[in-house]
Tab-separated table of C-alpha atoms (C1' of nucleotides) in Angstrom:
chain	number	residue	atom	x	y	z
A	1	UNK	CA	-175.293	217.245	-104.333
A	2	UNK	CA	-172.990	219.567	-106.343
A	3	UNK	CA	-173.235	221.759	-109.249
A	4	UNK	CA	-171.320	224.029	-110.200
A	5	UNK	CA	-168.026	223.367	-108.583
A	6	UNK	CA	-166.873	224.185	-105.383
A	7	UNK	CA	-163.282	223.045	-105.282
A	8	UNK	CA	-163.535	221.265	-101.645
A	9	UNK	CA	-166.537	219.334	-102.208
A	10	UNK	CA	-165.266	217.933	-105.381
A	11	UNK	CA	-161.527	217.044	-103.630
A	12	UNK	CA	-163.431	215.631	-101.045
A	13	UNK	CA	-165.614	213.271	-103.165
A	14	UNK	CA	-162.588	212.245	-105.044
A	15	UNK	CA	-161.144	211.659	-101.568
A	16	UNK	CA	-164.103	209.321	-100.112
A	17	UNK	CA	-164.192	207.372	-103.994
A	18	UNK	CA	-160.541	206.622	-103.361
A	19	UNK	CA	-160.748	205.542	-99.705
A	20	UNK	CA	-163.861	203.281	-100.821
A	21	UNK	CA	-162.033	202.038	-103.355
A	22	UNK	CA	-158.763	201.283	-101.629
A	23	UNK	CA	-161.158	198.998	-98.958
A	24	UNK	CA	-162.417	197.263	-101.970
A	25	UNK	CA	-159.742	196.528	-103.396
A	26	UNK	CA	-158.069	195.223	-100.374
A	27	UNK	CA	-160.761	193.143	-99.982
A	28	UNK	CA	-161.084	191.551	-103.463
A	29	UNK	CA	-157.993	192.363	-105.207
A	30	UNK	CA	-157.569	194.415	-108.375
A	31	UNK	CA	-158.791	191.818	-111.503
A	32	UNK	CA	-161.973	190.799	-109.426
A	33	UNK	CA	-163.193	194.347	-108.667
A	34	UNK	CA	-165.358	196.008	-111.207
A	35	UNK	CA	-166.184	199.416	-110.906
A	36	UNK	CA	-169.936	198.287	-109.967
A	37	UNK	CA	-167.514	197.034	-106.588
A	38	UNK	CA	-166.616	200.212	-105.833
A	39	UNK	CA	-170.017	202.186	-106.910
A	40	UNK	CA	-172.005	200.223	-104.193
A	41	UNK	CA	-169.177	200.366	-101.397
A	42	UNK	CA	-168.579	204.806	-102.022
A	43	UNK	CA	-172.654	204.614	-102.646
A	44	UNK	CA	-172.405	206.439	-105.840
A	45	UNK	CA	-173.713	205.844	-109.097
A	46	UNK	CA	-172.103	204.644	-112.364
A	47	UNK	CA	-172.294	208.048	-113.700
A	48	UNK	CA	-170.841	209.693	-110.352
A	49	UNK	CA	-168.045	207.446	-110.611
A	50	UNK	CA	-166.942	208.044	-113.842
A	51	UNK	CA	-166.965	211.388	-113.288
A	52	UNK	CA	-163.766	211.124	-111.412
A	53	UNK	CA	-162.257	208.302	-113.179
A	54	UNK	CA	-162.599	207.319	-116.859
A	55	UNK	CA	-161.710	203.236	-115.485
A	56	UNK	CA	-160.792	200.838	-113.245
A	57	UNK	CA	-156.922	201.127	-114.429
A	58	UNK	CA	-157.263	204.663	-113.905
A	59	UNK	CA	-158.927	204.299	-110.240
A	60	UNK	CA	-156.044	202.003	-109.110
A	61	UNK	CA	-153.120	204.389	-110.058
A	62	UNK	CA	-155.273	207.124	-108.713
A	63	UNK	CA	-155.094	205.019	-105.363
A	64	UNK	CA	-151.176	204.042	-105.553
A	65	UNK	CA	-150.040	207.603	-106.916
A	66	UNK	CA	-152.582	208.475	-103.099
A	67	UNK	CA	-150.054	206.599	-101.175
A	68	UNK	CA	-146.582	206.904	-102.672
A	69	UNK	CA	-147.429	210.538	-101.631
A	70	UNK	CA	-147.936	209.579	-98.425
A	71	UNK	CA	-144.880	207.361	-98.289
A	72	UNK	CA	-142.588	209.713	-99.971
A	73	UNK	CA	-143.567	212.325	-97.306
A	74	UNK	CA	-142.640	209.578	-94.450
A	75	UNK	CA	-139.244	208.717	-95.782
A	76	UNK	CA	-138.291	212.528	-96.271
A	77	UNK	CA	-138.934	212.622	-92.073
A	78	UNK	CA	-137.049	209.446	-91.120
A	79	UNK	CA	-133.829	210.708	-93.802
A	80	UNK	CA	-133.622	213.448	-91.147
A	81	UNK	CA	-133.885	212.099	-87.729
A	82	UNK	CA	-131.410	209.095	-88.928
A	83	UNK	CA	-128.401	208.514	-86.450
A	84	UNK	CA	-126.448	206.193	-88.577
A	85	UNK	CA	-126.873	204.746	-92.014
A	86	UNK	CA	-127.402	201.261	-90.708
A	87	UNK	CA	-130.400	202.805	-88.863
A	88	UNK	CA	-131.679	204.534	-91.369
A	89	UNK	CA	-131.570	201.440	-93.646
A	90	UNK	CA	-133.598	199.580	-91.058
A	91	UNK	CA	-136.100	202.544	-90.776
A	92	UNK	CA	-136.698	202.910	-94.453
A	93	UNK	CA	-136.733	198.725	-94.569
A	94	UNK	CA	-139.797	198.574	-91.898
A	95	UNK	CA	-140.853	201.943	-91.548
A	96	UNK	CA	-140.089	203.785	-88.475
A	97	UNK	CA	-139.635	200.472	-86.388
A	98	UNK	CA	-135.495	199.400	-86.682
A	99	UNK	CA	-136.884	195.955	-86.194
A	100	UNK	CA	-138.574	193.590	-88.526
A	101	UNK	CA	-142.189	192.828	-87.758
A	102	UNK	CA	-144.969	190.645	-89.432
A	103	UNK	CA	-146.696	193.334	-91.332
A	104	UNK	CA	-147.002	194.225	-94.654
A	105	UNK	CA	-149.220	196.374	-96.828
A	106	UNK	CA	-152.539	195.581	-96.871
A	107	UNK	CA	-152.223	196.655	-100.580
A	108	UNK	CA	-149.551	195.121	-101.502
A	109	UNK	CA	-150.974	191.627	-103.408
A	110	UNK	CA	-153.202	194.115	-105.310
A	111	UNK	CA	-150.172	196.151	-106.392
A	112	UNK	CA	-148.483	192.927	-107.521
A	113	UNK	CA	-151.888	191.836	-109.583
A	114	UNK	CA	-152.180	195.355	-110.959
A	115	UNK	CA	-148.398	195.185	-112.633
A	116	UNK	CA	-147.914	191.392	-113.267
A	117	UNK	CA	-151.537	191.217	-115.490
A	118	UNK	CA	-150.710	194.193	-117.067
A	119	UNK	CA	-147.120	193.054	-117.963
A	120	UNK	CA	-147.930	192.921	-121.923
A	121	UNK	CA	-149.505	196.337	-121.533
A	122	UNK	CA	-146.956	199.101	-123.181
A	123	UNK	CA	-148.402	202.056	-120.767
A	124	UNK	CA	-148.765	199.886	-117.130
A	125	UNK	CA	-145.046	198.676	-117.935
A	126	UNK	CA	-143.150	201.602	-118.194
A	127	UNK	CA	-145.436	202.850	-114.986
A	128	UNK	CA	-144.700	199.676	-113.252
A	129	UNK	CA	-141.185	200.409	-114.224
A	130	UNK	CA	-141.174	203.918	-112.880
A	131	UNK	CA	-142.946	202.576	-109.277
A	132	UNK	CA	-140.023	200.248	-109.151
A	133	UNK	CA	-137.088	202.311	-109.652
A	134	UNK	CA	-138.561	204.698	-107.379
A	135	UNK	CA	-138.736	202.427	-104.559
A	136	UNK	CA	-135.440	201.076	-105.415
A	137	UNK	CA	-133.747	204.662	-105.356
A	138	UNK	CA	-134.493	205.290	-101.697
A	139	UNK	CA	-132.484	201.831	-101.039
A	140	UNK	CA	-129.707	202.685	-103.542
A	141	UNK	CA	-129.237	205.892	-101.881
A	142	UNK	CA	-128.765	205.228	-98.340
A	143	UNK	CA	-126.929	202.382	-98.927
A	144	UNK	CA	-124.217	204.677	-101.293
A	145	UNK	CA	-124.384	207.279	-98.912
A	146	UNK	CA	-123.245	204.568	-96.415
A	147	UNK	CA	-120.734	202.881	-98.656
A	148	UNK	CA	-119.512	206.626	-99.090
A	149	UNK	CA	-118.699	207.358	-95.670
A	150	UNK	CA	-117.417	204.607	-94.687
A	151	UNK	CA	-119.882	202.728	-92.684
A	152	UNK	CA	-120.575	200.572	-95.515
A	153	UNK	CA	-118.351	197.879	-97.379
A	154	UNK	CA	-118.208	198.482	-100.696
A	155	UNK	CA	-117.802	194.902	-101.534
A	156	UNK	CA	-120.902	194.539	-103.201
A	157	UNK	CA	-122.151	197.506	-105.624
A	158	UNK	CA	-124.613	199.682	-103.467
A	159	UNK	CA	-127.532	199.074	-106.434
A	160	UNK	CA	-127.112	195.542	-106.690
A	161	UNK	CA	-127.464	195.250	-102.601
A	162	UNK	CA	-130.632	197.714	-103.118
A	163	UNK	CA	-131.947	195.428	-105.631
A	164	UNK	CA	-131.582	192.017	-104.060
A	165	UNK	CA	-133.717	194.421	-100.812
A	166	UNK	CA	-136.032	195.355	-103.021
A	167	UNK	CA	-136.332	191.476	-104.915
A	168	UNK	CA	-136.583	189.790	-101.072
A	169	UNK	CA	-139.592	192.393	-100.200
A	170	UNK	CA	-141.077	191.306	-103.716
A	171	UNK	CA	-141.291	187.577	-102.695
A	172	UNK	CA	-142.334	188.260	-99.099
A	173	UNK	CA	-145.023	189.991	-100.261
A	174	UNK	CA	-146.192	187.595	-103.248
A	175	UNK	CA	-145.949	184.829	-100.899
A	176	UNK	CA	-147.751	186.640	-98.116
A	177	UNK	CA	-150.133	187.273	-100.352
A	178	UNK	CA	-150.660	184.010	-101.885
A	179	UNK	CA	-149.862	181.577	-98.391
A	180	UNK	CA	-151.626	181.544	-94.673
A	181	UNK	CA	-149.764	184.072	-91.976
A	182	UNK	CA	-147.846	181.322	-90.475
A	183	UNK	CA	-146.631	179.273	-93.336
A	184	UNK	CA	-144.869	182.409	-94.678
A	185	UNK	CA	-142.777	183.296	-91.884
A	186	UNK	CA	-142.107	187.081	-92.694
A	187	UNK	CA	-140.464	188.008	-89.212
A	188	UNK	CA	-137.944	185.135	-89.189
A	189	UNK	CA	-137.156	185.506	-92.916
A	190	UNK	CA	-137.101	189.313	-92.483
A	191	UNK	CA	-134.086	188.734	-89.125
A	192	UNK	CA	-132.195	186.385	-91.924
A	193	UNK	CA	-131.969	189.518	-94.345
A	194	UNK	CA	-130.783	191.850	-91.825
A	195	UNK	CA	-128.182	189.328	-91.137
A	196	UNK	CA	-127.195	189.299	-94.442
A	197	UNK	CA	-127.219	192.522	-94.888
A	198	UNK	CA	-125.186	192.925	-92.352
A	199	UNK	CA	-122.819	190.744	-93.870
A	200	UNK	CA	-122.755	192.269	-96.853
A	201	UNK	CA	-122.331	195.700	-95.696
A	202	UNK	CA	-119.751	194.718	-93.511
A	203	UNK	CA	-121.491	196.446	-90.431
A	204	UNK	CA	-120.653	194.972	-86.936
A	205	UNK	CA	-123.237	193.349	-85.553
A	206	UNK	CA	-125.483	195.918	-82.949
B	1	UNK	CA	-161.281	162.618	-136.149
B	2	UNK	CA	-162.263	160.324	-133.607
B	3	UNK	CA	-165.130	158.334	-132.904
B	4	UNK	CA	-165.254	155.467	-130.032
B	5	UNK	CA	-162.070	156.011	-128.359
B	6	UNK	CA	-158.749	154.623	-129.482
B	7	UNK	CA	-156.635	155.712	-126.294
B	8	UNK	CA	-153.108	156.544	-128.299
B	9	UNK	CA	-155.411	159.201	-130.121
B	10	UNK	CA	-156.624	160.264	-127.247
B	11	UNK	CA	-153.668	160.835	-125.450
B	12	UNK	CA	-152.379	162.334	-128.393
B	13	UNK	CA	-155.488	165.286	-128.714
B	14	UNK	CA	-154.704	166.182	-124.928
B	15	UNK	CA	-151.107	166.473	-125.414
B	16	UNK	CA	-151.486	168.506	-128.491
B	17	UNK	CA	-153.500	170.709	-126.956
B	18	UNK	CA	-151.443	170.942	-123.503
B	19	UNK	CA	-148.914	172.124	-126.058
B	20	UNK	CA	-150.501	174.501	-127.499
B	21	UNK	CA	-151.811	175.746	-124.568
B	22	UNK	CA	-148.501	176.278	-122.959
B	23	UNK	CA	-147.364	178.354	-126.022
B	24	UNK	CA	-150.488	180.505	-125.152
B	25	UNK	CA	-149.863	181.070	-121.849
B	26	UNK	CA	-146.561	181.800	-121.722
B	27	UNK	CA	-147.163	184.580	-124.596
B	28	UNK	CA	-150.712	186.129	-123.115
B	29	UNK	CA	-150.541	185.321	-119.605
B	30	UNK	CA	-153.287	183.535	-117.608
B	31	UNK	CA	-155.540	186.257	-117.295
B	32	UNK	CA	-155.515	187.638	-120.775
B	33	UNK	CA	-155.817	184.731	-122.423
B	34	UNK	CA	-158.951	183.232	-123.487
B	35	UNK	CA	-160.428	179.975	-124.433
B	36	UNK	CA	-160.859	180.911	-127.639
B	37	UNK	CA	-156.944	181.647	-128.026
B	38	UNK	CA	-156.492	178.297	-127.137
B	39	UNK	CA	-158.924	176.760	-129.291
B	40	UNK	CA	-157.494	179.216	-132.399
B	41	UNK	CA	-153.839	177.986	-131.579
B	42	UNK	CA	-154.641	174.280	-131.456
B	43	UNK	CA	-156.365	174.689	-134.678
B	44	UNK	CA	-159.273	172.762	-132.825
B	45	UNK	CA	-162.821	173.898	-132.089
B	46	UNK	CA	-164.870	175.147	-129.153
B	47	UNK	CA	-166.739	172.258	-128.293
B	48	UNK	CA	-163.128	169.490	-129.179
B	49	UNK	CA	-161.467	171.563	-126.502
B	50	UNK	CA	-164.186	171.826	-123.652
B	51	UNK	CA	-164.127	167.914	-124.176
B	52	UNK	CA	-160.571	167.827	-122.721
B	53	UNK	CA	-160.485	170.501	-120.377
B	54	UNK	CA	-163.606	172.118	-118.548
B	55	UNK	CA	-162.765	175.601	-118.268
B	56	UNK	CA	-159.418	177.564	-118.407
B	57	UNK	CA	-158.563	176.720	-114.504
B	58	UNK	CA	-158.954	173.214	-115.358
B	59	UNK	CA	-156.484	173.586	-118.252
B	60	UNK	CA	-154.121	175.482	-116.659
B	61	UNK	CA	-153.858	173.114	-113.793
B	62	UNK	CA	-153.030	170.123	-116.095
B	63	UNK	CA	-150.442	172.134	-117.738
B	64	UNK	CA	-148.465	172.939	-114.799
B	65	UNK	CA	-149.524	169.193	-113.927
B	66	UNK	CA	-147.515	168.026	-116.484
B	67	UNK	CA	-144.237	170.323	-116.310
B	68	UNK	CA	-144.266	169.452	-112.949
B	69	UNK	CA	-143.609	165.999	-113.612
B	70	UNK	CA	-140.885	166.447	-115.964
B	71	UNK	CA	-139.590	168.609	-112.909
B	72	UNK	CA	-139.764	165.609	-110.719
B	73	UNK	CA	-137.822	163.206	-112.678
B	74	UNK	CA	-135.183	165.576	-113.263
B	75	UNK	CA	-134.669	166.027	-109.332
B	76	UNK	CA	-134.787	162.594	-108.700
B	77	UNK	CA	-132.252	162.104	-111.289
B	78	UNK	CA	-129.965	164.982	-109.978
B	79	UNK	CA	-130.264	163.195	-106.308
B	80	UNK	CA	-128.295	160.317	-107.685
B	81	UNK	CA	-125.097	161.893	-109.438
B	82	UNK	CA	-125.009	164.116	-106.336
B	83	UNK	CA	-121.081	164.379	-104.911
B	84	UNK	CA	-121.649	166.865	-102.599
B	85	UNK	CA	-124.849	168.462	-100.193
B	86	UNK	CA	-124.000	171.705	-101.834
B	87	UNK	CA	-122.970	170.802	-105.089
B	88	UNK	CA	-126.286	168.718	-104.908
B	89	UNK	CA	-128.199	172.507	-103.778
B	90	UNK	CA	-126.635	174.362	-106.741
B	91	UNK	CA	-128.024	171.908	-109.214
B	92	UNK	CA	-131.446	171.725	-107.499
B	93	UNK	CA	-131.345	175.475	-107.572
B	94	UNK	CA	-130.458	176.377	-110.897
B	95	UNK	CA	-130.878	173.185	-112.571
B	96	UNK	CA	-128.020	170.843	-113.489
B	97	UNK	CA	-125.889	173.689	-113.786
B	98	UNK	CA	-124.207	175.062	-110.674
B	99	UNK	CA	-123.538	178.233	-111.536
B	100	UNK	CA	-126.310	180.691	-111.732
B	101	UNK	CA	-127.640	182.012	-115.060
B	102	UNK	CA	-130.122	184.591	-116.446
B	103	UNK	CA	-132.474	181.821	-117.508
B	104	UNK	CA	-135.892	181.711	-116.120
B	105	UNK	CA	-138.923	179.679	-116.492
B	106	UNK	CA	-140.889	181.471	-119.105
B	107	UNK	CA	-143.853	180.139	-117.736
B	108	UNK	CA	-143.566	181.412	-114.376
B	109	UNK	CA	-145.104	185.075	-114.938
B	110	UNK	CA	-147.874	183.166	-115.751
B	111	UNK	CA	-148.038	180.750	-113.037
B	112	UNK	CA	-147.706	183.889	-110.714
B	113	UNK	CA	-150.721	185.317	-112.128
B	114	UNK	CA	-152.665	182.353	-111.525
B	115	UNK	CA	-152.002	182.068	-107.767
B	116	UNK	CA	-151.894	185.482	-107.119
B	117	UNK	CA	-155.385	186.576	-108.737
B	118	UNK	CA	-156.936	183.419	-107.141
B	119	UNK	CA	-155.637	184.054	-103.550
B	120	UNK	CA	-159.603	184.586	-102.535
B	121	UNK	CA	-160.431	181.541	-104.411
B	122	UNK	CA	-160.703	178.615	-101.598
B	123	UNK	CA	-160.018	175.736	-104.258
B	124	UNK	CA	-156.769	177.921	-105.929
B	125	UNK	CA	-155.204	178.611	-102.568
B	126	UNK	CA	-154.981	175.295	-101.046
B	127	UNK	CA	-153.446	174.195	-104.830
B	128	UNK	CA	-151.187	177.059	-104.652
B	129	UNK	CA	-150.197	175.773	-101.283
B	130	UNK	CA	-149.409	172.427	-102.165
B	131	UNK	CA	-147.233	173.451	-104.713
B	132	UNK	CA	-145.470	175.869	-102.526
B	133	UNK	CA	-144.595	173.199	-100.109
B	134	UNK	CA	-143.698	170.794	-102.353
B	135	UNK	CA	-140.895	173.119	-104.167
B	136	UNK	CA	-140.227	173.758	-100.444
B	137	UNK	CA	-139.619	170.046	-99.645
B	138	UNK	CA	-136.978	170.192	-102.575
B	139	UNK	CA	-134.711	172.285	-101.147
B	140	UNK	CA	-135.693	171.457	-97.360
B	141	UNK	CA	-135.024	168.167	-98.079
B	142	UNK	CA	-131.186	168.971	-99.278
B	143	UNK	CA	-130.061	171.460	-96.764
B	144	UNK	CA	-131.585	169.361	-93.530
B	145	UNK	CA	-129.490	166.587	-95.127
B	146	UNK	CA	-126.237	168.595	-95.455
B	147	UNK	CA	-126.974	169.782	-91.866
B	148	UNK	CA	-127.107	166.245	-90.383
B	149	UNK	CA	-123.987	165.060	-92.457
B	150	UNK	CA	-122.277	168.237	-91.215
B	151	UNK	CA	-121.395	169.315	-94.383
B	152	UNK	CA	-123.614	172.681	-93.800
B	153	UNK	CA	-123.791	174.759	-90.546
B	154	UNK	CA	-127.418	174.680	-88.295
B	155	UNK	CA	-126.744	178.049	-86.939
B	156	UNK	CA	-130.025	178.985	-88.920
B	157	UNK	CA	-133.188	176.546	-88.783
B	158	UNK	CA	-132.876	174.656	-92.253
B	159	UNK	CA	-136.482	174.701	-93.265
B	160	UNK	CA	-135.961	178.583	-92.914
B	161	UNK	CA	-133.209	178.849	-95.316
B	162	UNK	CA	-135.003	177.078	-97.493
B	163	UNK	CA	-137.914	179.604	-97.704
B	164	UNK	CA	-135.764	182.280	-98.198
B	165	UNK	CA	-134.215	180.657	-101.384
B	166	UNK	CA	-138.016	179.979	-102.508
B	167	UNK	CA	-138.825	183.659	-101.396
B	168	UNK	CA	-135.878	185.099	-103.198
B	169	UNK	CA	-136.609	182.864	-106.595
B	170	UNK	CA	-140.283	184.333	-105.732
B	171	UNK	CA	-138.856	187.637	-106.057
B	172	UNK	CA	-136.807	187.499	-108.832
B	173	UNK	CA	-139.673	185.569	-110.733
B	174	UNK	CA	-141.722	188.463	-110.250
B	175	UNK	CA	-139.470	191.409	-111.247
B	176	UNK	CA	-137.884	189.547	-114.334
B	177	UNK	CA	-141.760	189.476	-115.129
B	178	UNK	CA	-142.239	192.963	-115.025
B	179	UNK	CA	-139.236	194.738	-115.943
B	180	UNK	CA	-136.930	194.523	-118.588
B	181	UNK	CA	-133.914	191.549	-118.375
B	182	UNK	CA	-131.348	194.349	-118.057
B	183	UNK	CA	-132.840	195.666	-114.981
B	184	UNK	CA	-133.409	192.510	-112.786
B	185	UNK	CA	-130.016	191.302	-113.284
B	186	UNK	CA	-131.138	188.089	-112.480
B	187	UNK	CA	-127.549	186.313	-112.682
B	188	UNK	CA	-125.821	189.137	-110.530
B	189	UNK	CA	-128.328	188.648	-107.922
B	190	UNK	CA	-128.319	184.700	-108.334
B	191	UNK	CA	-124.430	184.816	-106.834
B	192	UNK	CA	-125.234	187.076	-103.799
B	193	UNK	CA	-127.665	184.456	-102.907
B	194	UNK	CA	-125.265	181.709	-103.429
B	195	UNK	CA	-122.707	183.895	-101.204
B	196	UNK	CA	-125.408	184.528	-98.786
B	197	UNK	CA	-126.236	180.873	-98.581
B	198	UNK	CA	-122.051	179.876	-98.712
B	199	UNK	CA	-122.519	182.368	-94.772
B	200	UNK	CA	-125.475	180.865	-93.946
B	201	UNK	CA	-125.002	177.372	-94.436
B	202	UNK	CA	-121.136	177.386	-93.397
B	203	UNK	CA	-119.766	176.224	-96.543
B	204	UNK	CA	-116.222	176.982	-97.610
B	205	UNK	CA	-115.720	178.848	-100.832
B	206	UNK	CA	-115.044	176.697	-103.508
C	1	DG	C1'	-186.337	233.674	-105.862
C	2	DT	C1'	-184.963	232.883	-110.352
C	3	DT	C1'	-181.536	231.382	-113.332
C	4	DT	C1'	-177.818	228.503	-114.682
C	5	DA	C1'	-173.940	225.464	-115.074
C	6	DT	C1'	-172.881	221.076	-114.049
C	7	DA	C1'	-172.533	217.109	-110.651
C	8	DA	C1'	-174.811	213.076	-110.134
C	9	DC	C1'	-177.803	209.735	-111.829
C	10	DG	C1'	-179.192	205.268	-114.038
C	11	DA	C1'	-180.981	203.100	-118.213
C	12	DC	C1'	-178.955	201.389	-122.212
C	13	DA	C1'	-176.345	199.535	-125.966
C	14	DC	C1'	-172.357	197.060	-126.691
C	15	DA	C1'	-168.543	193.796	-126.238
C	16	DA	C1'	-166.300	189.743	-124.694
C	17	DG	C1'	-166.247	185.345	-122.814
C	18	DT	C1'	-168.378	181.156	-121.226
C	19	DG	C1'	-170.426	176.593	-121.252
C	20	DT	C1'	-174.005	173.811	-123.533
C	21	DC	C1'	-176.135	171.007	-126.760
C	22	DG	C1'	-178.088	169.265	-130.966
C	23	DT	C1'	-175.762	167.962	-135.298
C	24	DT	C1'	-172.203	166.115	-138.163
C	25	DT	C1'	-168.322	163.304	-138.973
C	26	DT	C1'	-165.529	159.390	-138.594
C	27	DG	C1'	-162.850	155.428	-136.503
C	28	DT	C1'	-163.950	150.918	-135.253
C	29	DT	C1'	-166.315	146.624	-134.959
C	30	DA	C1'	-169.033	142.891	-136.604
D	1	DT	C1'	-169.745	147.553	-145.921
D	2	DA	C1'	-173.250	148.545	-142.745
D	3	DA	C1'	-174.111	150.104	-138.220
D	4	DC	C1'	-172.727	152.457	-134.285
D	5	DA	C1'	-170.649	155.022	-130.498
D	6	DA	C1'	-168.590	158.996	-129.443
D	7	DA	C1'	-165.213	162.744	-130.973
D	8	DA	C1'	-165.428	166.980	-132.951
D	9	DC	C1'	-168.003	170.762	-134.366
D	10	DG	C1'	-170.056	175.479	-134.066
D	11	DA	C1'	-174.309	178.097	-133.341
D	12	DC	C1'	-176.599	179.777	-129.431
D	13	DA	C1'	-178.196	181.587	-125.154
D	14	DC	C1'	-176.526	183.617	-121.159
D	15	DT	C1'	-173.699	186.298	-118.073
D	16	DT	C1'	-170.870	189.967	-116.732
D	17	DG	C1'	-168.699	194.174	-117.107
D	18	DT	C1'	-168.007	198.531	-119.595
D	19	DG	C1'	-168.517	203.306	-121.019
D	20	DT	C1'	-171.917	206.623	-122.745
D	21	DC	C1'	-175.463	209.873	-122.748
D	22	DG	C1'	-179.823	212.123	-122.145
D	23	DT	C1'	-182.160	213.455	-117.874
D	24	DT	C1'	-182.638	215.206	-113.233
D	25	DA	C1'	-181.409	217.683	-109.196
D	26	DT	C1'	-179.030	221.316	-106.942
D	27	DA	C1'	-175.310	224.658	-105.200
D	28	DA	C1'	-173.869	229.018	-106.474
D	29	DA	C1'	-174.494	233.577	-108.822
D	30	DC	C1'	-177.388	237.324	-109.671
DNA sequence: GTTTATAACGACACAAGTGTCGTTTTGTTA
DNA sequence: TAACAAAACGACACTTGTGTCGTTATAAAC
């Protein structure tokens, strides 16, 4: 169905092998998908698969590297429309919404597989390590900014606040991952870290 | 070395190989590791280990079998010597000492792995729930006790404080699993829980 | 419409791990 | 010390997944 080259086409096959593959790996998680998994869900052979990625470690941070674009582009929109820091620090926390709801990322207990087997591996380390600080630098930042002007106590050092955000969403997600919907309790236990952080930031309660 | 049973020997072979298997783990990880490794650490043969353990699963189960255990007695013993409710949740929390430190379970990256790449796996799940809940119970157990003697506050439902300490120890399990001990700052992060739990739980600083 | 570069295909060879099972070895008992 | 039951052994057959590569089909260029 394509020789030659043709630019589109071949973005858009790379586009429908990713979206197949982000279903399947939803589904089954990264270590029990094999490529023969995603082959039979984009309907492609072995060959046509490898065309556009040399392996499964290769497919999955084709997939995440998909949507931290897609993320990166959302936070840029909410840093502008943001009325107050403690807003904007809710936004970024559950995306868009300034309240905590039950949802996470459907991707998210693949994500964790994908860094926490590869943990001994030199190369998914450091990228594991680059994904992290990432996330935590959009937390670090608001939270400075609000320390900076004032809204913000600066009891606590703005990164260590950012961490313990970004170590919370860690275990809601591992044990949302890992424990039925209502043993987990992500709304309630998401209202208790607001109040904390709250607390911590020494913002008056809304 | 062993021919019609002799029951010390026997015990003996298992634990020598629970041993070695722990070492293996906590070095290769669940995933990565192999039954082979095992066998090659032990010093023991193929066929001597599958008569102790059926597969890796099994193994692994008995090994967190038996450190559980040892983590039972210790409780119980902790219970006793208790002087306070929140004396008593310090020492549950970061074991006999009450003051947070940068130690961690070494096998917990590994136990991690095993719940979180058998989440699909009916069998794994409902073992991965049972331990949940009882590590749960631990700390449930202490702060709805505190809350009846009035030592801690009820403002916030007790069972959900105690998720949040197992989400947060979750959390911190995971990222000191992946990134490097300078960057999870596990001990920093230990005291803003122990401040957030001082708010929560209406306790006094010490 | 012919040519051509190459995308897509799928059979294949290879590697790694598993669990089994017939054989060997060795405590134990009589 | 002879006989035995079973612990320990390790070769083997099997399964699963991987990446490659020669072949086939086809969109674009002429």
């Amino acid at each position: 169905m394509a020789p030659r080259v043709s630019e589109e086409h071949l973005r858009q096959r790379r586009a429908d092998l990713l979206k197949a593959a982000v279903a399947v790996f939803m589904e089954r998680g990264y270590e029990r998908t094999t490529m023969k998994h995603v082959m039979e869900a984009a309907g492609v052979s072995r060959g046509g698969l490898y065309q556009y990625f040399a392996n499964k470690e290769d497919l999955f941070e084709a997939v995440l590297e998909e949507r931290l674009e897609d993320s990166a582009e959302e936070t840029d929109r909410m840093l502008e429309e943001a009325s107050s820091y403690w807003n904007l620090l809710l936004k970024v926390m559950f995306g868009g919404e300034t309240v905590p709801d039950a949802e996470m990322d459907p991707l998210a207990a693949s994500s964790l597989e994908f860094f926490i087997t590869g943990r001994n591996d030199e190369r998914r380390r450091i990228y594991g390590e680059k994904r992290y600080d990432l996330g935590l630098s959009i937390y670090r930042k608001v939270i400075e900014a609000g320390q900076a002007s004032g809204e913000f106590s600066d009891y606590y050092e703005g990164e260590l606040v950012a961490r313990s955000i970004v170590t919370f969403f860690d275990g809601l997600a591992l044990d949302h991952a890992i424990l039925p919907e209502e043993k987990v309790r992500v709304k309630d236990q998401s209202e208790m870290l607001v109040d904390y952080l709250k607390l911590a930031l020494g913002v008056s309660s809304s």
